[in-house]
Amino acid sequence: MSTYNWTSIREYREIKFEYFEGIAKITINRPHKRNAFTPLTVKEMSEAMELARQDERVGVVILTGEGPDAFCSGGDQSVRGHGGYIGEDAVPRLNVLDLQMQIRRIPKPVIAMVAGYAIGGGHVLHVVCDISIAADNARFGQTGPKVGSFDGGFGASYLARVVGQKKAREIWFLCDQYNAQEALDMGLVNKVVPLEQLEDETIAWCRKILEKSPIALRMLKASFNAELDGQAGIQQLAGDATLLYYLSEEAKEGKNAFLEKRKPDFSQFPKFP
Ligand code: S0N
């Protein structure tokens, strides 16, 4: 039970989406299934993530699961069909891959608040978050080769950047589970706290982040991503450079000159070394 005054931003069927003092919280709300996700869960998370991105009040996003038993146990195997997970429209999807991209591209830090199991596709979700804070009951692992699936995208390559090639291969090839201390030791999470302190600790990290320069945070996130994300990473970083340029008098001179039907005067601006 949270002691913070979260207010609901929008009602959903399989997630909760709430706001408190600059923080958006997205909670997978299927505790009876250890917070396994269906196509609808992912669709709702995706919409909430986009709303959090567009909301100028929001400086940081928390991703979590309802209850103490699980952050997320991955794709709901009971709706896994021929070519993906089957939703109400009977179409098979792997839409969690789009959500992973959104988590990486939202220009605000995303913190995974992990109690209980972070397994399979649920483990990948915490891996792609910028920061992971774990309760002491957290357990981490991949199950793909055991249940007939694999995530060869961020779930493999980015995991290897986080914990190293040997450890990432061990995690996927053996499908073992790791406790919170083991996760901390391999650099898979940033901090481990007693379960009852998990939300307090996460909010404290959010508040420290919210004190910082939003543009500096945005540029840092894009910079960390750029190398691994290739052309898409460069596009994000370059887009942010354009955003900054748009804020300058130099760029405004170009726009103003066009609107005033005159020749732009860029001579007044410094030619930095
Ligand atoms: C999480 C585990 C270890 C918890 O064990 P515990 O505490 O003993 O609880 P259980 O009794 O096992 O579970 C309680 C109830 O919850 C149901 N449940 C749990 N997890 C799932 C799940 N993933 N899907 C459906 N139901 C689930 C249990 O069945 C039980 O229900 P009842 O009480 O009715 O019996 C343990 O539960 C566990 O190991 N779970 C399975 C973990 C797993 O293998 N997940 C799937 C891994 N794969 C993915 O996530 C793929 C994701 C994906 O979309 C993808 C992405 C990119 C590329 C490819 C893919 C792809 O799918 O292939």
XYZ file of C-alpha atoms and ligand atoms in Angstrom:
336
model
C 0.000 0.000 0.000
C 1.508 3.311 -1.117
C 1.881 6.188 1.329
C 2.080 8.706 -1.521
C -0.857 10.655 -2.851
C -0.935 9.177 -6.372
C -3.759 10.446 -8.567
C -5.014 8.448 -11.516
C -4.196 10.066 -14.871
C -6.314 7.665 -16.916
C -8.230 4.492 -16.126
C -7.135 1.279 -17.833
C -8.096 -2.391 -17.663
C -4.707 -4.043 -17.182
C -2.461 -1.267 -15.897
C -2.625 1.662 -13.498
C -1.359 5.050 -14.658
C -0.810 7.607 -11.919
C 0.861 10.946 -11.190
C 2.546 12.442 -8.142
C 4.776 15.553 -7.954
C 6.476 15.328 -11.370
C 6.478 11.504 -11.431
C 4.344 9.289 -13.674
C 3.908 5.708 -12.479
C 2.891 2.868 -14.790
C 1.905 -0.302 -12.914
C 1.161 -3.628 -14.589
C -1.996 -4.687 -12.782
C -2.287 -8.458 -13.287
C -0.912 -9.795 -9.992
C -2.905 -13.061 -10.328
C -0.638 -13.853 -13.321
C 2.541 -12.499 -11.730
C 1.945 -9.408 -13.908
C 2.422 -11.278 -17.188
C 1.523 -9.028 -20.102
C -1.042 -9.531 -22.865
C -1.199 -7.440 -26.068
C -3.734 -5.226 -24.258
C -1.420 -4.703 -21.264
C 1.331 -3.623 -23.637
C -1.005 -1.398 -25.670
C -2.099 0.348 -22.491
C 1.505 0.716 -21.246
C 2.477 2.106 -24.612
C -0.273 4.725 -24.519
C 0.606 5.666 -20.933
C 4.289 5.985 -21.846
C 3.382 8.322 -24.713
C 1.136 10.400 -22.428
C 3.986 10.603 -19.896
C 6.296 11.751 -22.664
C 3.924 14.489 -23.786
C 3.060 15.665 -20.239
C 5.296 18.643 -19.416
C 4.732 18.107 -15.687
C 6.423 14.713 -15.851
C 10.209 14.565 -15.367
C 10.632 10.893 -14.543
C 8.649 7.682 -15.078
C 8.399 4.682 -12.743
C 7.604 1.292 -14.270
C 6.453 -1.357 -11.810
C 4.144 -4.281 -11.129
C 1.218 -4.528 -8.754
C 1.914 -6.284 -5.451
C 5.017 -7.679 -3.785
C 5.266 -10.915 -5.781
C 6.189 -9.783 -9.279
C 7.423 -6.882 -11.347
C 6.495 -8.801 -14.505
C 6.719 -12.453 -15.603
C 6.850 -11.666 -19.339
C 4.407 -12.557 -22.057
C 1.199 -14.255 -20.874
C 1.763 -17.811 -22.106
C -1.960 -18.568 -22.046
C -2.553 -16.160 -24.949
C 0.612 -17.016 -26.868
C -0.500 -18.247 -30.263
C 0.799 -18.790 -33.744
C 3.248 -15.899 -34.389
C 2.764 -13.849 -31.232
C 0.455 -13.060 -28.370
C -3.229 -13.041 -29.312
C -5.420 -10.138 -28.203
C -9.157 -9.536 -28.408
C -8.879 -8.797 -32.139
C -7.397 -12.303 -32.671
C -4.250 -10.817 -34.253
C -0.893 -12.241 -33.030
C 1.534 -9.556 -31.847
C 4.955 -9.051 -30.245
C 4.115 -5.436 -29.396
C 6.326 -5.439 -26.294
C 9.238 -4.799 -28.683
C 7.685 -1.412 -29.556
C 7.301 -0.638 -25.852
C 11.013 -1.393 -25.315
C 11.831 1.165 -28.008
C 9.537 3.716 -26.360
C 11.269 3.255 -22.989
C 14.615 3.906 -24.630
C 13.409 6.897 -26.634
C 11.320 8.792 -24.099
C 13.634 11.720 -23.234
C 13.002 11.348 -19.514
C 14.580 8.833 -17.123
C 12.568 5.630 -16.621
C 13.082 3.769 -13.347
C 12.101 0.116 -12.903
C 10.823 -0.456 -9.375
C 11.177 -4.216 -8.967
C 9.567 -6.325 -6.265
C 9.420 -10.091 -6.753
C 9.933 -11.710 -10.114
C 11.325 -9.930 -13.167
C 11.331 -12.874 -15.547
C 11.405 -13.438 -19.323
C 10.021 -10.469 -21.238
C 9.460 -8.848 -17.828
C 13.175 -9.077 -17.159
C 13.890 -7.398 -20.499
C 11.545 -4.552 -19.545
C 13.594 -3.740 -16.433
C 16.842 -4.126 -18.410
C 15.804 -1.449 -20.927
C 14.828 0.983 -18.154
C 17.488 3.585 -17.335
C 17.718 2.611 -13.680
C 16.497 -0.407 -11.682
C 15.780 -0.351 -7.974
C 15.089 -3.754 -6.466
C 13.432 -4.996 -3.314
C 15.315 -7.664 -1.406
C 12.745 -10.251 -2.567
C 13.413 -9.561 -6.253
C 14.376 -12.430 -8.557
C 15.719 -11.990 -12.055
C 16.102 -14.263 -15.062
C 15.322 -15.209 -18.629
C 13.281 -18.290 -19.542
C 13.233 -18.148 -23.352
C 15.049 -21.376 -24.247
C 12.972 -23.187 -21.587
C 9.582 -22.031 -22.884
C 10.361 -21.814 -26.596
C 11.149 -18.160 -27.159
C 14.023 -15.698 -27.185
C 14.584 -11.960 -27.372
C 17.591 -11.352 -29.588
C 17.166 -7.559 -29.519
C 17.772 -5.421 -26.452
C 17.066 -8.545 -24.373
C 20.345 -10.049 -25.597
C 22.565 -7.253 -26.933
C 21.765 -4.573 -24.372
C 21.806 -7.097 -21.529
C 25.339 -7.969 -22.630
C 26.301 -4.276 -22.476
C 24.942 -4.160 -18.921
C 26.388 -7.350 -17.411
C 29.036 -8.374 -19.962
C 29.001 -11.005 -22.697
C 29.820 -14.045 -20.552
C 27.182 -13.291 -17.927
C 24.506 -12.454 -20.517
C 25.113 -15.770 -22.279
C 24.941 -17.594 -18.930
C 21.628 -15.870 -18.128
C 20.056 -16.917 -21.436
C 21.667 -20.355 -21.878
C 21.016 -21.647 -18.340
C 17.720 -19.847 -17.539
C 18.700 -19.680 -13.857
C 17.194 -17.169 -11.465
C 19.320 -14.618 -9.599
C 18.474 -12.939 -6.311
C 18.649 -9.205 -5.674
C 22.161 -9.262 -4.219
C 23.462 -11.289 -7.176
C 21.790 -8.815 -9.527
C 23.470 -5.926 -7.721
C 26.851 -7.666 -7.851
C 26.616 -8.083 -11.645
C 25.503 -4.472 -12.217
C 22.004 -5.504 -13.300
C 20.343 -3.221 -10.728
C 21.401 0.046 -9.132
C 20.258 -0.514 -5.563
C 18.668 -3.142 -3.324
C 16.462 -2.182 -0.381
C 14.083 -4.007 1.962
C 10.699 -4.545 0.294
C 8.912 -2.138 2.643
C 11.336 0.651 1.639
C 11.104 0.084 -2.126
C 8.729 2.896 -2.982
C 10.381 5.381 -0.578
C 13.786 4.664 -2.102
C 12.447 4.942 -5.656
C 10.700 8.238 -4.893
C 13.926 9.539 -3.305
C 15.833 8.710 -6.516
C 13.077 10.390 -8.570
C 13.272 13.524 -6.443
C 17.055 13.729 -6.854
C 16.604 13.413 -10.621
C 13.802 15.996 -10.680
C 16.177 18.562 -9.111
C 18.460 18.260 -12.151
C 18.428 20.045 -15.518
C 15.818 18.353 -17.773
C 17.729 19.148 -20.957
C 20.996 17.810 -19.527
C 19.187 14.600 -18.546
C 17.607 14.392 -21.994
C 20.958 14.841 -23.750
C 22.643 12.287 -21.490
C 19.973 9.656 -22.119
C 20.247 10.210 -25.880
C 24.052 10.072 -25.630
C 24.062 6.785 -23.696
C 21.694 5.298 -26.290
C 23.344 6.708 -29.426
C 26.224 4.278 -29.747
C 24.084 1.149 -29.420
C 21.067 2.428 -31.348
C 23.030 3.214 -34.515
C 21.344 5.548 -37.007
C 18.214 5.760 -34.800
C 20.400 6.769 -31.847
C 22.131 9.442 -33.907
C 18.736 10.669 -35.091
C 17.563 11.103 -31.504
C 20.759 12.908 -30.467
C 20.667 15.072 -33.603
C 17.001 15.893 -32.982
C 17.932 17.057 -29.504
C 20.708 19.209 -30.975
C 18.091 20.765 -33.270
C 15.838 21.395 -30.268
C 18.692 23.272 -28.569
C 19.496 25.196 -31.758
C 15.838 26.253 -32.050
C 16.202 27.857 -28.612
C 19.042 30.105 -29.849
C 18.799 33.684 -31.182
C 20.851 32.552 -34.172
C 18.206 30.058 -35.292
C 15.419 32.532 -34.559
C 17.128 35.098 -36.806
C 16.706 32.676 -39.739
C 12.988 32.200 -39.059
C 12.344 35.913 -38.378
C 14.144 37.016 -41.546
C 11.991 34.640 -43.612
C 8.754 35.882 -42.038
C 9.870 39.556 -42.368
C 10.885 38.992 -46.022
C 14.439 40.236 -45.470
C 17.920 38.801 -45.788
C 19.017 37.086 -42.521
C 21.901 38.740 -40.659
C 23.959 35.926 -39.143
C 27.067 38.156 -38.888
C 26.144 39.109 -35.319
C 26.602 35.533 -34.056
C 29.916 34.127 -32.772
C 31.978 31.658 -34.770
C 33.039 29.477 -31.846
C 36.465 27.829 -32.099
C 7.330 -15.994 -12.524
C 7.353 -17.341 -11.886
C 8.802 -17.801 -11.637
C 6.602 -17.247 -10.528
O 6.520 -18.490 -9.901
P 5.494 -18.684 -8.674
O 5.651 -17.590 -7.689
O 5.689 -20.100 -8.176
O 4.029 -18.494 -9.266
P 3.219 -19.442 -10.268
O 2.360 -20.367 -9.473
O 4.101 -20.066 -11.264
O 2.326 -18.342 -11.002
C 1.156 -17.810 -10.395
C 0.091 -17.746 -11.466
O 0.532 -16.896 -12.497
C 0.554 -17.567 -13.743
N 1.668 -17.057 -14.544
C 2.893 -16.706 -14.134
N 3.641 -16.296 -15.147
C 2.883 -16.374 -16.249
C 3.088 -16.099 -17.622
N 4.255 -15.595 -18.094
N 2.074 -16.331 -18.462
C 0.904 -16.808 -18.034
N 0.632 -17.101 -16.739
C 1.608 -16.881 -15.871
C 0.732 -19.035 -13.358
O 0.308 -19.873 -14.398
C -0.121 -19.108 -12.110
O -1.474 -19.189 -12.494
P -2.459 -20.284 -11.831
O -2.495 -19.917 -10.387
O -3.739 -20.070 -12.532
O -1.826 -21.608 -12.066
C 6.635 -18.406 -12.743
O 5.253 -18.128 -12.754
C 7.138 -18.482 -14.139
O 8.170 -19.052 -14.400
N 6.369 -17.893 -15.083
C 6.628 -18.006 -16.504
C 7.760 -17.070 -16.905
C 7.950 -17.111 -18.414
O 8.407 -18.090 -18.953
N 7.540 -16.048 -19.138
C 7.524 -15.950 -20.552
C 8.916 -15.671 -21.144
N 8.837 -15.169 -22.493
C 8.515 -13.907 -22.719
O 8.237 -13.152 -21.841
C 8.539 -13.516 -24.151
C 8.164 -12.065 -24.345
C 7.943 -11.630 -25.735
O 6.858 -11.111 -25.973
C 8.981 -11.672 -26.804
C 9.674 -10.531 -26.991
C 10.677 -10.446 -27.940
C 10.959 -11.542 -28.729
C 10.231 -12.714 -28.539
C 9.241 -12.793 -27.579
C 8.503 -14.085 -27.491
O 7.486 -14.192 -26.888
O 8.897 -15.061 -28.045
